[in-house]
Amino acid sequence: MEKILDINDLHVSFVTYGGEVQAVRGVDLELYKGETLAIVGESGCGKSVTANSIMRLIPSPPGKIKKGSIHFKGNDMTKLSNKQVRKIRGVDISMIFQDPMTALNPTLTIGNQLTEGLKQHRNISSTQANKQAVDMLKLVGIPNPEERMKQYPHQFSGGMRQRIVIAMALICEPELLIADEPTTALDVTIQAQILQLFQKIQRETGVSIILITHDLGVVAKIADRIAVMYAGKVIETGTRQEIFYRPNHPYTQGLLNSVPRLDQKGEKLIPIAGTPPDLFSPPEGCPFTARCPKAMEVCSRVYPFQTELSGTHAVDCWLQDERAKKYTASP
Ligand SMILES: Nc1ncnc2c1ncn2[C@@H]1O[C@H](COP(=O)(O)OP(=O)(O)O)[C@@H](O)[C@H]1O
Ligand SMILES: [Mg+2]
């Protein structure tokens, strides 16, 4: 399979009056053509900063990509000029955010907004652009698309607006779609419909998707692979099956125990006690130590080496490492 995105040792910080917030601290991620990668973790763990780095949307100052590379189809996004990035953004890589209204212009019709991107980036006639926009509205499940093209954003419900935003993101046929908490603002029924829509779009267009969410329940059906983030690091990655049925990191296990699961009805939900560490001065060792029910002496001192549990499953946890005993023995 073709690897379309390869993130290596990404470090992103924000320099503020209070000090340096180390938002992303050495993230490695890869994405293959046609797959859905979910990035999950509690609020503030660096999911959005990672995603925004791919699109070069980190505000600078105060933000800065301090180290690492982000290869998208061979180009290192961290090294491209602003002009080169603008050619990729919205065309080869598109992004969808939580609140659809931020992506829509209230003063323009849906038709105008959909065709605007096309006319800008593709050399096509208005008639062709209109036809493509209507087809795209059909794909995302908007009834009577020809009529709806003439309407304004406020004439649509929240769920329909998010469908339109998805249509806008897809209209230039990107290879990568990044969706940052795309269903968080929607109610549960609509949320399920939008998730089904992502699956349908992927089947029909072959686009690769990065889906970001704080809610593991959201990705239970649609992720091929899952990366679990904590305090600016990816602490466990695996296929959906590996993460849901053989979660290894105590944090992943904690997250799973705290969300409702369709396959385990009636299980009691147990929230993870405590809060994530301050990213101004993140702990030297494993950042989950203070909340971890299985923490050992070594955990607070040294960050764990990564252990490969299978070809697709990897975890950063001392519980998997024989060498932990050696460190425990030292003063
Ligand atoms: N513009 C900014 N200025 C300062 N700190 C920021 C900025 N954007 C994000 N951060 C910090 O970076 C960390 C990661 O944030 P983020 O990636 O948004 O988390 P989430 O996983 O919820 O998406 C947080 O501690 C957040 O406060
Ligand atoms: Mg976020």
GROMACS .gro file of C-alpha atoms and ligand atoms in nm:
model
  359
    1MET     CA    1   0.000   0.000   0.000
    2GLU     CA    2   0.114   0.352  -0.078
    3LYS     CA    3   0.212   0.562   0.221
    4ILE     CA    4   0.076   0.912   0.166
    5LEU     CA    5   0.167   1.073   0.497
    6ASP     CA    6   0.468   1.014   0.718
    7ILE     CA    7   0.519   1.218   1.034
    8ASN     CA    8   0.853   1.173   1.208
    9ASP     CA    9   0.951   1.296   1.555
   10LEU     CA   10   0.729   1.605   1.537
   11HIS     CA   11   0.780   1.861   1.813
   12VAL     CA   12   0.555   2.169   1.832
   13SER     CA   13   0.569   2.435   2.104
   14PHE     CA   14   0.395   2.761   2.188
   15VAL     CA   15   0.606   3.027   2.348
   16THR     CA   16   0.392   3.235   2.586
   17TYR     CA   17   0.462   3.477   2.872
   18GLY     CA   18   0.411   3.189   3.113
   19GLY     CA   19   0.674   2.978   2.937
   20GLU     CA   20   0.692   2.724   2.659
   21VAL     CA   21   0.391   2.494   2.613
   22GLN     CA   22   0.529   2.170   2.468
   23ALA     CA   23   0.208   2.075   2.289
   24VAL     CA   24   0.349   1.797   2.068
   25ARG     CA   25   0.655   1.608   2.193
   26GLY     CA   26   0.789   1.364   1.938
   27VAL     CA   27   0.493   1.231   1.741
   28ASP     CA   28   0.539   0.959   1.477
   29LEU     CA   29   0.241   0.874   1.255
   30GLU     CA   30   0.189   0.722   0.915
   31LEU     CA   31  -0.111   0.701   0.689
   32TYR     CA   32  -0.168   0.474   0.390
   33LYS     CA   33  -0.382   0.540   0.086
   34GLY     CA   34  -0.753   0.478   0.142
   35GLU     CA   35  -0.735   0.417   0.516
   36THR     CA   36  -0.894   0.594   0.813
   37LEU     CA   37  -0.660   0.675   1.098
   38ALA     CA   38  -0.824   0.795   1.420
   39ILE     CA   39  -0.630   1.013   1.663
   40VAL     CA   40  -0.791   0.992   2.007
   41GLY     CA   41  -0.715   1.128   2.352
   42GLU     CA   42  -0.847   1.365   2.616
   43SER     CA   43  -0.877   1.735   2.548
   44GLY     CA   44  -0.543   1.920   2.540
   45CYS     CA   45  -0.325   1.621   2.446
   46GLY     CA   46  -0.208   1.769   2.114
   47LYS     CA   47  -0.447   1.621   1.859
   48SER     CA   48  -0.540   1.950   1.691
   49VAL     CA   49  -0.187   2.084   1.704
   50THR     CA   50  -0.066   1.768   1.526
   51ALA     CA   51  -0.337   1.803   1.259
   52ASN     CA   52  -0.280   2.175   1.215
   53SER     CA   53   0.091   2.113   1.171
   54ILE     CA   54   0.018   1.892   0.870
   55MET     CA   55  -0.174   2.180   0.711
   56ARG     CA   56   0.084   2.433   0.834
   57LEU     CA   57  -0.188   2.612   1.030
   58ILE     CA   58   0.010   2.665   1.349
   59PRO     CA   59  -0.006   3.037   1.434
   60SER     CA   60   0.350   3.170   1.451
   61PRO     CA   61   0.418   3.337   1.687
   62PRO     CA   62   0.346   3.190   1.941
   63GLY     CA   63   0.364   2.846   1.776
   64LYS     CA   64   0.665   2.678   1.620
   65ILE     CA   65   0.743   2.341   1.467
   66LYS     CA   66   1.067   2.284   1.656
   67LYS     CA   67   1.174   1.952   1.516
   68GLY     CA   68   1.070   1.667   1.291
   69SER     CA   69   0.928   1.618   0.943
   70ILE     CA   70   0.584   1.574   0.782
   71HIS     CA   71   0.615   1.406   0.445
   72PHE     CA   72   0.304   1.424   0.229
   73LYS     CA   73   0.354   1.238  -0.097
   74GLY     CA   74   0.727   1.297  -0.082
   75ASN     CA   75   0.724   1.668   0.012
   76ASP     CA   76   0.819   1.775   0.362
   77MET     CA   77   0.535   2.009   0.459
   78THR     CA   78   0.753   2.170   0.726
   79LYS     CA   79   0.998   2.288   0.459
   80LEU     CA   80   0.769   2.406   0.177
   81SER     CA   81   0.720   2.778   0.107
   82ASN     CA   82   0.387   2.937   0.201
   83LYS     CA   83   0.303   2.954  -0.167
   84GLN     CA   84   0.363   2.582  -0.215
   85VAL     CA   85   0.154   2.504   0.093
   86ARG     CA   86  -0.137   2.712  -0.038
   87LYS     CA   87  -0.138   2.499  -0.353
   88ILE     CA   88  -0.178   2.183  -0.145
   89ARG     CA   89  -0.422   2.315   0.116
   90GLY     CA   90  -0.786   2.263   0.022
   91VAL     CA   91  -0.681   2.081  -0.295
   92ASP     CA   92  -0.465   1.779  -0.203
   93ILE     CA   93  -0.533   1.802   0.171
   94SER     CA   94  -0.865   1.931   0.310
   95MET     CA   95  -0.970   1.991   0.664
   96ILE     CA   96  -1.306   1.989   0.844
   97PHE     CA   97  -1.358   2.139   1.188
   98GLN     CA   98  -1.605   2.092   1.472
   99ASP     CA   99  -1.819   2.396   1.398
  100PRO     CA  100  -1.945   2.398   1.038
  101MET     CA  101  -2.033   2.767   1.058
  102THR     CA  102  -1.666   2.867   1.078
  103ALA     CA  103  -1.612   2.711   0.735
  104LEU     CA  104  -1.920   2.863   0.571
  105ASN     CA  105  -1.971   3.219   0.457
  106PRO     CA  106  -2.318   3.333   0.573
  107THR     CA  107  -2.346   3.586   0.290
  108LEU     CA  108  -2.292   3.346  -0.001
  109THR     CA  109  -2.516   3.073  -0.137
  110ILE     CA  110  -2.406   2.714  -0.093
  111GLY     CA  111  -2.369   2.687  -0.470
  112ASN     CA  112  -2.134   2.985  -0.483
  113GLN     CA  113  -1.921   2.851  -0.200
  114LEU     CA  114  -1.896   2.505  -0.352
  115THR     CA  115  -1.800   2.623  -0.698
  116GLU     CA  116  -1.560   2.894  -0.576
  117GLY     CA  117  -1.286   2.646  -0.486
  118LEU     CA  118  -1.330   2.456  -0.810
  119LYS     CA  119  -1.305   2.763  -1.029
  120GLN     CA  120  -1.000   2.879  -0.836
  121HIS     CA  121  -0.805   2.556  -0.859
  122ARG     CA  122  -0.942   2.385  -1.169
  123ASN     CA  123  -0.973   2.537  -1.511
  124ILE     CA  124  -1.340   2.457  -1.572
  125SER     CA  125  -1.655   2.636  -1.690
  126SER     CA  126  -1.935   2.753  -1.461
  127THR     CA  127  -2.167   2.489  -1.603
  128GLN     CA  128  -1.917   2.213  -1.526
  129ALA     CA  129  -1.848   2.354  -1.179
  130ASN     CA  130  -2.222   2.366  -1.106
  131LYS     CA  131  -2.269   2.009  -1.217
  132GLN     CA  132  -1.981   1.890  -0.999
  133ALA     CA  133  -2.119   2.083  -0.700
  134VAL     CA  134  -2.462   1.921  -0.745
  135ASP     CA  135  -2.302   1.576  -0.773
  136MET     CA  136  -2.104   1.642  -0.457
  137LEU     CA  137  -2.419   1.749  -0.267
  138LYS     CA  138  -2.580   1.425  -0.381
  139LEU     CA  139  -2.282   1.226  -0.258
  140VAL     CA  140  -2.306   1.381   0.089
  141GLY     CA  141  -2.681   1.318   0.105
  142ILE     CA  142  -2.841   1.661   0.055
  143PRO     CA  143  -3.191   1.615  -0.090
  144ASN     CA  144  -3.293   1.834  -0.390
  145PRO     CA  145  -2.937   1.954  -0.451
  146GLU     CA  146  -3.026   2.176  -0.751
  147GLU     CA  147  -3.268   2.377  -0.536
  148ARG     CA  148  -3.044   2.376  -0.230
  149MET     CA  149  -2.754   2.528  -0.429
  150LYS     CA  150  -2.942   2.860  -0.426
  151GLN     CA  151  -2.984   2.870  -0.048
  152TYR     CA  152  -2.772   3.024   0.229
  153PRO     CA  153  -2.608   2.842   0.524
  154HIS     CA  154  -2.869   2.957   0.779
  155GLN     CA  155  -3.137   2.775   0.582
  156PHE     CA  156  -2.982   2.439   0.674
  157SER     CA  157  -2.984   2.238   0.997
  158GLY     CA  158  -2.657   2.172   1.186
  159GLY     CA  159  -2.621   1.822   1.044
  160MET     CA  160  -2.692   1.941   0.689
  161ARG     CA  161  -2.437   2.222   0.728
  162GLN     CA  162  -2.173   1.972   0.830
  163ARG     CA  163  -2.261   1.770   0.517
  164ILE     CA  164  -2.211   2.083   0.307
  165VAL     CA  165  -1.875   2.149   0.472
  166ILE     CA  166  -1.776   1.791   0.389
  167ALA     CA  167  -1.887   1.849   0.028
  168MET     CA  168  -1.673   2.164   0.016
  169ALA     CA  169  -1.374   1.976   0.153
  170LEU     CA  170  -1.412   1.703  -0.109
  171ILE     CA  171  -1.493   1.905  -0.416
  172CYS     CA  172  -1.133   1.934  -0.538
  173GLU     CA  173  -1.088   1.557  -0.483
  174PRO     CA  174  -0.822   1.571  -0.209
  175GLU     CA  175  -0.612   1.265  -0.129
  176LEU     CA  176  -0.621   1.340   0.241
  177LEU     CA  177  -0.915   1.461   0.448
  178ILE     CA  178  -0.849   1.568   0.806
  179ALA     CA  179  -1.161   1.589   1.022
  180ASP     CA  180  -1.104   1.747   1.365
  181GLU     CA  181  -1.391   1.655   1.601
  182PRO     CA  182  -1.636   1.676   1.307
  183THR     CA  183  -1.931   1.536   1.501
  184THR     CA  184  -1.868   1.677   1.849
  185ALA     CA  185  -2.118   1.963   1.808
  186LEU     CA  186  -2.392   1.734   1.673
  187ASP     CA  187  -2.648   1.525   1.856
  188VAL     CA  188  -2.601   1.150   1.873
  189THR     CA  189  -2.833   1.049   1.586
  190ILE     CA  190  -2.685   1.303   1.346
  191GLN     CA  191  -2.337   1.209   1.465
  192ALA     CA  192  -2.394   0.848   1.359
  193GLN     CA  193  -2.522   0.963   1.018
  194ILE     CA  194  -2.215   1.179   0.957
  195LEU     CA  195  -1.985   0.892   1.054
  196GLN     CA  196  -2.164   0.665   0.808
  197LEU     CA  197  -2.119   0.936   0.549
  198PHE     CA  198  -1.740   0.932   0.602
  199GLN     CA  199  -1.742   0.556   0.540
  200LYS     CA  200  -1.946   0.596   0.224
  201ILE     CA  201  -1.721   0.874   0.095
  202GLN     CA  202  -1.413   0.665   0.157
  203ARG     CA  203  -1.562   0.368  -0.030
  204GLU     CA  204  -1.663   0.584  -0.324
  205THR     CA  205  -1.364   0.818  -0.352
  206GLY     CA  206  -1.075   0.626  -0.191
  207VAL     CA  207  -0.972   0.935   0.007
  208SER     CA  208  -0.747   0.878   0.311
  209ILE     CA  209  -0.898   1.014   0.632
  210ILE     CA  210  -0.755   1.132   0.962
  211LEU     CA  211  -1.037   1.149   1.214
  212ILE     CA  212  -0.966   1.331   1.537
  213THR     CA  213  -1.186   1.281   1.840
  214HIS     CA  214  -1.180   1.282   2.220
  215ASP     CA  215  -1.445   1.007   2.208
  216LEU     CA  216  -1.320   0.653   2.143
  217GLY     CA  217  -1.681   0.545   2.091
  218VAL     CA  218  -1.697   0.756   1.774
  219VAL     CA  219  -1.419   0.562   1.602
  220ALA     CA  220  -1.529   0.214   1.707
  221LYS     CA  221  -1.685   0.146   1.368
  222ILE     CA  222  -1.497   0.350   1.117
  223ALA     CA  223  -1.125   0.361   1.205
  224ASP     CA  224  -0.886   0.117   1.040
  225ARG     CA  225  -0.611   0.217   1.278
  226ILE     CA  226  -0.608   0.419   1.599
  227ALA     CA  227  -0.333   0.635   1.751
  228VAL     CA  228  -0.386   0.717   2.119
  229MET     CA  229  -0.231   1.047   2.227
  230TYR     CA  230  -0.146   1.160   2.576
  231ALA     CA  231   0.039   1.475   2.683
  232GLY     CA  232   0.180   1.545   2.338
  233LYS     CA  233   0.286   1.188   2.259
  234VAL     CA  234   0.140   0.889   2.078
  235ILE     CA  235   0.146   0.633   2.357
  236GLU     CA  236  -0.017   0.342   2.170
  237THR     CA  237  -0.108   0.265   1.809
  238GLY     CA  238  -0.277  -0.035   1.660
  239THR     CA  239  -0.553  -0.156   1.436
  240ARG     CA  240  -0.905  -0.089   1.559
  241GLN     CA  241  -0.928  -0.451   1.676
  242GLU     CA  242  -0.598  -0.430   1.863
  243ILE     CA  243  -0.695  -0.110   2.043
  244PHE     CA  244  -1.048  -0.222   2.131
  245TYR     CA  245  -0.981  -0.586   2.218
  246ARG     CA  246  -0.615  -0.587   2.327
  247PRO     CA  247  -0.555  -0.237   2.463
  248ASN     CA  248  -0.215  -0.243   2.625
  249HIS     CA  249  -0.137   0.098   2.773
  250PRO     CA  250  -0.315   0.162   3.105
  251TYR     CA  251  -0.427   0.496   2.957
  252THR     CA  252  -0.590   0.325   2.657
  253GLN     CA  253  -0.754   0.078   2.896
  254GLY     CA  254  -0.878   0.372   3.104
  255LEU     CA  255  -1.021   0.548   2.799
  256LEU     CA  256  -1.203   0.232   2.694
  257ASN     CA  257  -1.351   0.187   3.040
  258SER     CA  258  -1.481   0.542   3.032
  259VAL     CA  259  -1.683   0.526   2.707
  260PRO     CA  260  -2.004   0.335   2.638
  261ARG     CA  261  -1.946   0.031   2.414
  262LEU     CA  262  -2.199  -0.127   2.185
  263ASP     CA  263  -2.047  -0.472   2.236
  264GLN     CA  264  -2.048  -0.456   2.616
  265LYS     CA  265  -2.393  -0.339   2.718
  266GLY     CA  266  -2.448  -0.280   3.087
  267GLU     CA  267  -2.077  -0.240   3.171
  268LYS     CA  268  -2.015   0.027   3.430
  269LEU     CA  269  -1.836   0.336   3.298
  270ILE     CA  270  -1.531   0.435   3.500
  271PRO     CA  271  -1.378   0.775   3.429
  272ILE     CA  272  -0.998   0.808   3.458
  273ALA     CA  273  -0.920   0.985   3.786
  274GLY     CA  274  -0.700   1.294   3.781
  275THR     CA  275  -0.598   1.527   3.500
  276PRO     CA  276  -0.326   1.528   3.233
  277PRO     CA  277   0.005   1.694   3.326
  278ASP     CA  278   0.092   2.055   3.263
  279LEU     CA  279   0.267   2.087   2.928
  280PHE     CA  280   0.479   2.383   3.046
  281SER     CA  281   0.698   2.136   3.230
  282PRO     CA  282   0.596   1.786   3.128
  283PRO     CA  283   0.726   1.506   3.350
  284GLU     CA  284   1.056   1.338   3.261
  285GLY     CA  285   0.912   0.990   3.267
  286CYS     CA  286   0.581   0.856   3.142
  287PRO     CA  287   0.332   1.144   3.163
  288PHE     CA  288   0.056   0.906   3.273
  289THR     CA  289   0.243   0.790   3.586
  290ALA     CA  290   0.051   1.007   3.834
  291ARG     CA  291  -0.283   0.862   3.716
  292CYS     CA  292  -0.168   0.510   3.638
  293PRO     CA  293  -0.299   0.226   3.856
  294LYS     CA  294   0.000   0.010   3.755
  295ALA     CA  295   0.281   0.265   3.786
  296MET     CA  296   0.624   0.139   3.891
  297GLU     CA  297   0.920   0.330   4.026
  298VAL     CA  298   1.087   0.361   3.688
  299CYS     CA  299   0.781   0.516   3.525
  300SER     CA  300   0.819   0.862   3.676
  301ARG     CA  301   1.193   0.873   3.599
  302VAL     CA  302   1.245   0.757   3.243
  303TYR     CA  303   1.015   0.769   2.941
  304PRO     CA  304   0.949   0.409   2.829
  305PHE     CA  305   1.097   0.264   2.511
  306GLN     CA  306   0.847   0.163   2.250
  307THR     CA  307   0.754  -0.204   2.247
  308GLU     CA  308   0.620  -0.364   1.928
  309LEU     CA  309   0.344  -0.606   2.018
  310SER     CA  310   0.269  -0.695   1.654
  311GLY     CA  311   0.350  -0.559   1.310
  312THR     CA  312   0.077  -0.299   1.362
  313HIS     CA  313   0.055  -0.265   1.741
  314ALA     CA  314   0.306  -0.062   1.944
  315VAL     CA  315   0.302   0.078   2.297
  316ASP     CA  316   0.517   0.309   2.510
  317CYS     CA  317   0.488   0.141   2.850
  318TRP     CA  318   0.740   0.001   3.098
  319LEU     CA  319   0.505  -0.286   3.185
  320GLN     CA  320   0.607  -0.441   2.853
  321ASP     CA  321   0.978  -0.394   2.900
  322GLU     CA  322   1.212  -0.636   3.077
  323ARG     CA  323   1.462  -0.355   3.125
  324ALA     CA  324   1.220  -0.183   3.364
  325LYS     CA  325   1.357  -0.400   3.645
  326LYS     CA  326   1.710  -0.273   3.583
  327TYR     CA  327   1.599   0.089   3.621
  328THR     CA  328   1.395   0.006   3.927
  329ALA     CA  329   1.708  -0.131   4.091
  330SER     CA  330   1.906   0.191   4.048
  331PRO     CA  331   1.890   0.455   4.327
  332LIG     N1  332  -0.223   2.911   2.013
  332LIG     C1  333  -0.185   2.848   2.125
  332LIG     N2  334  -0.116   2.913   2.222
  332LIG     C2  335  -0.074   2.849   2.333
  332LIG     N3  336  -0.099   2.720   2.360
  332LIG     C3  337  -0.168   2.649   2.269
  332LIG     C4  338  -0.214   2.709   2.146
  332LIG     N4  339  -0.280   2.613   2.075
  332LIG     C5  340  -0.274   2.500   2.149
  332LIG     N5  341  -0.206   2.523   2.264
  332LIG     C6  342  -0.181   2.422   2.371
  332LIG     O1  343  -0.133   2.303   2.312
  332LIG     C7  344  -0.182   2.190   2.383
  332LIG     C8  345  -0.247   2.094   2.286
  332LIG     O2  346  -0.364   2.153   2.234
  332LIG     P1  347  -0.458   2.083   2.126
  332LIG     O3  348  -0.376   2.019   2.020
  332LIG     O4  349  -0.554   2.187   2.081
  332LIG     O5  350  -0.532   1.972   2.211
  332LIG     P2  351  -0.649   1.872   2.164
  332LIG     O6  352  -0.592   1.734   2.182
  332LIG     O7  353  -0.762   1.896   2.258
  332LIG     O8  354  -0.684   1.902   2.021
  332LIG     C9  355  -0.275   2.244   2.491
  332LIG     O9  356  -0.205   2.247   2.611
  332LIG    C10  357  -0.308   2.382   2.443
  332LIG    O10  358  -0.336   2.467   2.549
  333MG      MG  359  -0.862   1.970   1.945
   0.00000   0.00000   0.00000
